mmCIF file with all atom_site columns, C-alpha atoms in Angstrom:
data_model
loop_
_atom_site.group_PDB
_atom_site.id
_atom_site.type_symbol
_atom_site.label_atom_id
_atom_site.label_alt_id
_atom_site.label_comp_id
_atom_site.label_asym_id
_atom_site.label_entity_id
_atom_site.label_seq_id
_atom_site.pdbx_PDB_ins_code
_atom_site.Cartn_x
_atom_site.Cartn_y
_atom_site.Cartn_z
_atom_site.occupancy
_atom_site.B_iso_or_equiv
_atom_site.pdbx_formal_charge
_atom_site.auth_seq_id
_atom_site.auth_comp_id
_atom_site.auth_asym_id
_atom_site.auth_atom_id
_atom_site.pdbx_PDB_model_num
ATOM 1   C CA . UNK A 1 1   ? 58.536 62.909 -41.387 1.00 0.00 ? 1   UNK A CA 1
ATOM 2   C CA . UNK A 1 2   ? 57.617 60.314 -38.786 1.00 0.00 ? 2   UNK A CA 1
ATOM 3   C CA . UNK A 1 3   ? 58.341 61.006 -35.142 1.00 0.00 ? 3   UNK A CA 1
ATOM 4   C CA . UNK A 1 4   ? 59.371 58.225 -32.797 1.00 0.00 ? 4   UNK A CA 1
ATOM 5   C CA . UNK A 1 5   ? 59.198 57.663 -29.066 1.00 0.00 ? 5   UNK A CA 1
ATOM 6   C CA . UNK A 1 6   ? 62.315 55.944 -27.733 1.00 0.00 ? 6   UNK A CA 1
ATOM 7   C CA . UNK A 1 7   ? 61.806 53.734 -24.674 1.00 0.00 ? 7   UNK A CA 1
ATOM 8   C CA . UNK A 1 8   ? 64.988 52.411 -23.107 1.00 0.00 ? 8   UNK A CA 1
ATOM 9   C CA . UNK A 1 9   ? 65.276 50.045 -20.184 1.00 0.00 ? 9   UNK A CA 1
ATOM 10  C CA . UNK A 1 10  ? 68.228 48.108 -18.867 1.00 0.00 ? 10  UNK A CA 1
ATOM 11  C CA . UNK A 1 11  ? 67.425 45.203 -21.186 1.00 0.00 ? 11  UNK A CA 1
ATOM 12  C CA . UNK A 1 12  ? 65.402 46.736 -24.013 1.00 0.00 ? 12  UNK A CA 1
ATOM 13  C CA . UNK A 1 13  ? 65.359 49.472 -26.610 1.00 0.00 ? 13  UNK A CA 1
ATOM 14  C CA . UNK A 1 14  ? 62.083 50.238 -28.390 1.00 0.00 ? 14  UNK A CA 1
ATOM 15  C CA . UNK A 1 15  ? 61.547 52.813 -31.142 1.00 0.00 ? 15  UNK A CA 1
ATOM 16  C CA . UNK A 1 16  ? 57.840 53.437 -31.796 1.00 0.00 ? 16  UNK A CA 1
ATOM 17  C CA . UNK A 1 17  ? 56.169 55.732 -34.320 1.00 0.00 ? 17  UNK A CA 1
ATOM 18  C CA . UNK A 1 18  ? 54.034 58.184 -32.340 1.00 0.00 ? 18  UNK A CA 1
ATOM 19  C CA . UNK A 1 19  ? 50.996 57.729 -34.579 1.00 0.00 ? 19  UNK A CA 1
ATOM 20  C CA . UNK A 1 20  ? 51.134 53.931 -33.986 1.00 0.00 ? 20  UNK A CA 1
ATOM 21  C CA . UNK A 1 21  ? 50.611 54.315 -30.223 1.00 0.00 ? 21  UNK A CA 1
ATOM 22  C CA . UNK A 1 22  ? 47.021 53.576 -29.197 1.00 0.00 ? 22  UNK A CA 1
ATOM 23  C CA . UNK A 1 23  ? 47.498 53.838 -25.429 1.00 0.00 ? 23  UNK A CA 1
ATOM 24  C CA . UNK A 1 24  ? 49.673 53.137 -22.412 1.00 0.00 ? 24  UNK A CA 1
ATOM 25  C CA . UNK A 1 25  ? 48.138 51.510 -19.332 1.00 0.00 ? 25  UNK A CA 1
ATOM 26  C CA . UNK A 1 26  ? 49.589 51.538 -15.815 1.00 0.00 ? 26  UNK A CA 1
ATOM 27  C CA . UNK A 1 27  ? 49.931 48.226 -14.008 1.00 0.00 ? 27  UNK A CA 1
ATOM 28  C CA . UNK A 1 28  ? 51.663 49.032 -10.703 1.00 0.00 ? 28  UNK A CA 1
ATOM 29  C CA . UNK A 1 29  ? 55.390 49.383 -11.510 1.00 0.00 ? 29  UNK A CA 1
ATOM 30  C CA . UNK A 1 30  ? 54.837 48.196 -15.064 1.00 0.00 ? 30  UNK A CA 1
ATOM 31  C CA . UNK A 1 31  ? 53.354 49.898 -18.091 1.00 0.00 ? 31  UNK A CA 1
ATOM 32  C CA . UNK A 1 32  ? 51.560 48.162 -20.937 1.00 0.00 ? 32  UNK A CA 1
ATOM 33  C CA . UNK A 1 33  ? 51.740 49.667 -24.399 1.00 0.00 ? 33  UNK A CA 1
ATOM 34  C CA . UNK A 1 34  ? 49.162 48.801 -27.039 1.00 0.00 ? 34  UNK A CA 1
ATOM 35  C CA . UNK A 1 35  ? 49.880 49.790 -30.631 1.00 0.00 ? 35  UNK A CA 1
ATOM 36  C CA . UNK A 1 36  ? 47.116 50.617 -33.097 1.00 0.00 ? 36  UNK A CA 1
ATOM 37  C CA . UNK A 1 37  ? 47.681 47.344 -34.987 1.00 0.00 ? 37  UNK A CA 1
ATOM 38  C CA . UNK A 1 38  ? 47.225 45.251 -31.815 1.00 0.00 ? 38  UNK A CA 1
ATOM 39  C CA . UNK A 1 39  ? 50.859 44.596 -30.878 1.00 0.00 ? 39  UNK A CA 1
ATOM 40  C CA . UNK A 1 40  ? 51.417 44.832 -27.106 1.00 0.00 ? 40  UNK A CA 1
ATOM 41  C CA . UNK A 1 41  ? 54.527 45.425 -24.983 1.00 0.00 ? 41  UNK A CA 1
ATOM 42  C CA . UNK A 1 42  ? 55.067 45.539 -21.216 1.00 0.00 ? 42  UNK A CA 1
ATOM 43  C CA . UNK A 1 43  ? 57.847 47.569 -19.604 1.00 0.00 ? 43  UNK A CA 1
ATOM 44  C CA . UNK A 1 44  ? 59.263 47.519 -16.090 1.00 0.00 ? 44  UNK A CA 1
ATOM 45  C CA . UNK A 1 45  ? 58.774 51.300 -15.957 1.00 0.00 ? 45  UNK A CA 1
ATOM 46  C CA . UNK A 1 46  ? 55.914 53.125 -14.265 1.00 0.00 ? 46  UNK A CA 1
ATOM 47  C CA . UNK A 1 47  ? 53.574 55.254 -16.373 1.00 0.00 ? 47  UNK A CA 1
ATOM 48  C CA . UNK A 1 48  ? 54.889 58.506 -14.875 1.00 0.00 ? 48  UNK A CA 1
ATOM 49  C CA . UNK A 1 49  ? 58.349 57.716 -16.239 1.00 0.00 ? 49  UNK A CA 1
ATOM 50  C CA . UNK A 1 50  ? 56.848 56.977 -19.676 1.00 0.00 ? 50  UNK A CA 1
ATOM 51  C CA . UNK A 1 51  ? 55.099 60.352 -19.563 1.00 0.00 ? 51  UNK A CA 1
ATOM 52  C CA . UNK A 1 52  ? 58.406 62.053 -18.650 1.00 0.00 ? 52  UNK A CA 1
ATOM 53  C CA . UNK A 1 53  ? 60.172 60.320 -21.567 1.00 0.00 ? 53  UNK A CA 1
ATOM 54  C CA . UNK A 1 54  ? 57.522 61.545 -23.973 1.00 0.00 ? 54  UNK A CA 1
ATOM 55  C CA . UNK A 1 55  ? 57.569 65.116 -22.670 1.00 0.00 ? 55  UNK A CA 1
ATOM 56  C CA . UNK A 1 56  ? 61.365 65.242 -22.760 1.00 0.00 ? 56  UNK A CA 1
ATOM 57  C CA . UNK A 1 57  ? 61.585 63.914 -26.314 1.00 0.00 ? 57  UNK A CA 1
ATOM 58  C CA . UNK A 1 58  ? 58.608 65.773 -27.807 1.00 0.00 ? 58  UNK A CA 1
ATOM 59  C CA . UNK A 1 59  ? 57.729 69.039 -26.164 1.00 0.00 ? 59  UNK A CA 1
ATOM 60  C CA . UNK A 1 60  ? 56.122 70.227 -29.427 1.00 0.00 ? 60  UNK A CA 1
ATOM 61  C CA . UNK A 1 61  ? 53.985 67.080 -29.933 1.00 0.00 ? 61  UNK A CA 1
ATOM 62  C CA . UNK A 1 62  ? 52.952 66.761 -26.307 1.00 0.00 ? 62  UNK A CA 1
ATOM 63  C CA . UNK A 1 63  ? 49.278 67.206 -27.102 1.00 0.00 ? 63  UNK A CA 1
ATOM 64  C CA . UNK A 1 64  ? 48.983 64.001 -29.218 1.00 0.00 ? 64  UNK A CA 1
ATOM 65  C CA . UNK A 1 65  ? 49.347 61.725 -26.177 1.00 0.00 ? 65  UNK A CA 1
ATOM 66  C CA . UNK A 1 66  ? 47.159 62.717 -23.256 1.00 0.00 ? 66  UNK A CA 1
ATOM 67  C CA . UNK A 1 67  ? 47.309 61.484 -19.671 1.00 0.00 ? 67  UNK A CA 1
ATOM 68  C CA . UNK A 1 68  ? 43.840 60.365 -18.589 1.00 0.00 ? 68  UNK A CA 1
ATOM 69  C CA . UNK A 1 69  ? 43.757 59.779 -14.849 1.00 0.00 ? 69  UNK A CA 1
ATOM 70  C CA . UNK A 1 70  ? 46.332 57.656 -13.065 1.00 0.00 ? 70  UNK A CA 1
ATOM 71  C CA . UNK A 1 71  ? 46.125 54.655 -15.361 1.00 0.00 ? 71  UNK A CA 1
ATOM 72  C CA . UNK A 1 72  ? 46.178 55.744 -19.004 1.00 0.00 ? 72  UNK A CA 1
ATOM 73  C CA . UNK A 1 73  ? 47.967 57.810 -21.601 1.00 0.00 ? 73  UNK A CA 1
ATOM 74  C CA . UNK A 1 74  ? 45.925 57.749 -24.809 1.00 0.00 ? 74  UNK A CA 1
ATOM 75  C CA . UNK A 1 75  ? 46.520 58.919 -28.354 1.00 0.00 ? 75  UNK A CA 1
ATOM 76  C CA . UNK A 1 76  ? 43.789 61.483 -28.884 1.00 0.00 ? 76  UNK A CA 1
ATOM 77  C CA . UNK A 1 77  ? 43.731 60.769 -32.627 1.00 0.00 ? 77  UNK A CA 1
ATOM 78  C CA . UNK A 1 78  ? 42.012 57.428 -31.907 1.00 0.00 ? 78  UNK A CA 1
ATOM 79  C CA . UNK A 1 79  ? 39.316 58.684 -29.512 1.00 0.00 ? 79  UNK A CA 1
ATOM 80  C CA . UNK A 1 80  ? 35.880 57.866 -30.892 1.00 0.00 ? 80  UNK A CA 1
ATOM 81  C CA . UNK A 1 81  ? 33.566 58.228 -27.882 1.00 0.00 ? 81  UNK A CA 1
ATOM 82  C CA . UNK A 1 82  ? 33.573 59.402 -24.282 1.00 0.00 ? 82  UNK A CA 1
ATOM 83  C CA . UNK A 1 83  ? 30.677 58.118 -22.187 1.00 0.00 ? 83  UNK A CA 1
ATOM 84  C CA . UNK A 1 84  ? 30.661 59.820 -18.776 1.00 0.00 ? 84  UNK A CA 1
ATOM 85  C CA . UNK A 1 85  ? 27.763 57.907 -17.151 1.00 0.00 ? 85  UNK A CA 1
ATOM 86  C CA . UNK A 1 86  ? 29.301 54.534 -18.050 1.00 0.00 ? 86  UNK A CA 1
ATOM 87  C CA . UNK A 1 87  ? 32.866 55.795 -17.423 1.00 0.00 ? 87  UNK A CA 1
ATOM 88  C CA . UNK A 1 88  ? 34.002 54.472 -20.798 1.00 0.00 ? 88  UNK A CA 1
ATOM 89  C CA . UNK A 1 89  ? 36.471 55.753 -23.352 1.00 0.00 ? 89  UNK A CA 1
ATOM 90  C CA . UNK A 1 90  ? 36.190 54.148 -26.778 1.00 0.00 ? 90  UNK A CA 1
ATOM 91  C CA . UNK A 1 91  ? 39.228 54.157 -29.063 1.00 0.00 ? 91  UNK A CA 1
ATOM 92  C CA . UNK A 1 92  ? 39.017 53.081 -32.696 1.00 0.00 ? 92  UNK A CA 1
ATOM 93  C CA . UNK A 1 93  ? 42.055 51.592 -34.434 1.00 0.00 ? 93  UNK A CA 1
ATOM 94  C CA . UNK A 1 94  ? 42.827 52.241 -38.114 1.00 0.00 ? 94  UNK A CA 1
ATOM 95  C CA . UNK A 1 95  ? 41.646 48.690 -38.857 1.00 0.00 ? 95  UNK A CA 1
ATOM 96  C CA . UNK A 1 96  ? 38.252 49.544 -37.328 1.00 0.00 ? 96  UNK A CA 1
ATOM 97  C CA . UNK A 1 97  ? 38.711 47.489 -34.165 1.00 0.00 ? 97  UNK A CA 1
ATOM 98  C CA . UNK A 1 98  ? 37.262 49.265 -31.093 1.00 0.00 ? 98  UNK A CA 1
ATOM 99  C CA . UNK A 1 99  ? 39.062 49.282 -27.714 1.00 0.00 ? 99  UNK A CA 1
ATOM 100 C CA . UNK A 1 100 ? 37.083 50.178 -24.621 1.00 0.00 ? 100 UNK A CA 1
ATOM 101 C CA . UNK A 1 101 ? 38.824 51.593 -21.554 1.00 0.00 ? 101 UNK A CA 1
ATOM 102 C CA . UNK A 1 102 ? 37.189 52.035 -18.149 1.00 0.00 ? 102 UNK A CA 1
ATOM 103 C CA . UNK A 1 103 ? 38.260 55.402 -16.750 1.00 0.00 ? 103 UNK A CA 1
ATOM 104 C CA . UNK A 1 104 ? 37.247 57.370 -13.649 1.00 0.00 ? 104 UNK A CA 1
ATOM 105 C CA . UNK A 1 105 ? 34.602 60.025 -14.219 1.00 0.00 ? 105 UNK A CA 1
ATOM 106 C CA . UNK A 1 106 ? 36.685 63.112 -13.318 1.00 0.00 ? 106 UNK A CA 1
ATOM 107 C CA . UNK A 1 107 ? 39.576 62.420 -15.721 1.00 0.00 ? 107 UNK A CA 1
ATOM 108 C CA . UNK A 1 108 ? 37.063 61.530 -18.438 1.00 0.00 ? 108 UNK A CA 1
ATOM 109 C CA . UNK A 1 109 ? 35.208 64.790 -17.911 1.00 0.00 ? 109 UNK A CA 1
ATOM 110 C CA . UNK A 1 110 ? 38.479 66.746 -18.070 1.00 0.00 ? 110 UNK A CA 1
ATOM 111 C CA . UNK A 1 111 ? 39.365 64.970 -21.332 1.00 0.00 ? 111 UNK A CA 1
ATOM 112 C CA . UNK A 1 112 ? 35.916 65.681 -22.788 1.00 0.00 ? 112 UNK A CA 1
ATOM 113 C CA . UNK A 1 113 ? 36.156 69.363 -21.840 1.00 0.00 ? 113 UNK A CA 1
ATOM 114 C CA . UNK A 1 114 ? 39.637 69.654 -23.341 1.00 0.00 ? 114 UNK A CA 1
ATOM 115 C CA . UNK A 1 115 ? 38.587 68.044 -26.635 1.00 0.00 ? 115 UNK A CA 1
ATOM 116 C CA . UNK A 1 116 ? 35.482 70.242 -26.803 1.00 0.00 ? 116 UNK A CA 1
ATOM 117 C CA . UNK A 1 117 ? 37.640 73.355 -26.334 1.00 0.00 ? 117 UNK A CA 1
ATOM 118 C CA . UNK A 1 118 ? 40.005 72.199 -29.080 1.00 0.00 ? 118 UNK A CA 1
ATOM 119 C CA . UNK A 1 119 ? 37.058 71.663 -31.410 1.00 0.00 ? 119 UNK A CA 1
ATOM 120 C CA . UNK A 1 120 ? 35.658 75.109 -30.611 1.00 0.00 ? 120 UNK A CA 1
ATOM 121 C CA . UNK A 1 121 ? 38.869 76.967 -31.522 1.00 0.00 ? 121 UNK A CA 1
ATOM 122 C CA . UNK A 1 122 ? 38.391 78.998 -34.692 1.00 0.00 ? 122 UNK A CA 1
ATOM 123 C CA . UNK A 1 123 ? 40.310 77.676 -37.685 1.00 0.00 ? 123 UNK A CA 1
ATOM 124 C CA . UNK A 1 124 ? 42.863 80.018 -39.262 1.00 0.00 ? 124 UNK A CA 1
ATOM 125 C CA . UNK A 1 125 ? 41.934 81.040 -42.783 1.00 0.00 ? 125 UNK A CA 1
ATOM 126 C CA . UNK A 1 126 ? 44.589 80.148 -45.308 1.00 0.00 ? 126 UNK A CA 1
ATOM 127 C CA . UNK A 1 127 ? 44.319 82.165 -48.492 1.00 0.00 ? 127 UNK A CA 1
#
């Protein structure tokens, strides 16, 4: 069953499938949303409020969307590459179109460490 993020403002109502979200980007008091198919929206809501909406609606799915520094919330399912020296995060859409984000080194390192820990967790055997 698909899960949706509901974003409500005074003038708008948006219902987005979680797996369609590529990333959110802060732009002062606005937040840009880019969907995996390239569609883009801008809201008159700061990124902290977007993060609160997500956490309130989906406590169990909180780990799919990850806050990376002050400017981004990314869908970890689309992360292809993290390049610390160049401070770049490369996301790959289902259509194969890459999106490059410039992110500060510390948040990128924290993201890299978190993803490495997730990958190192032993898988449960299902018999």
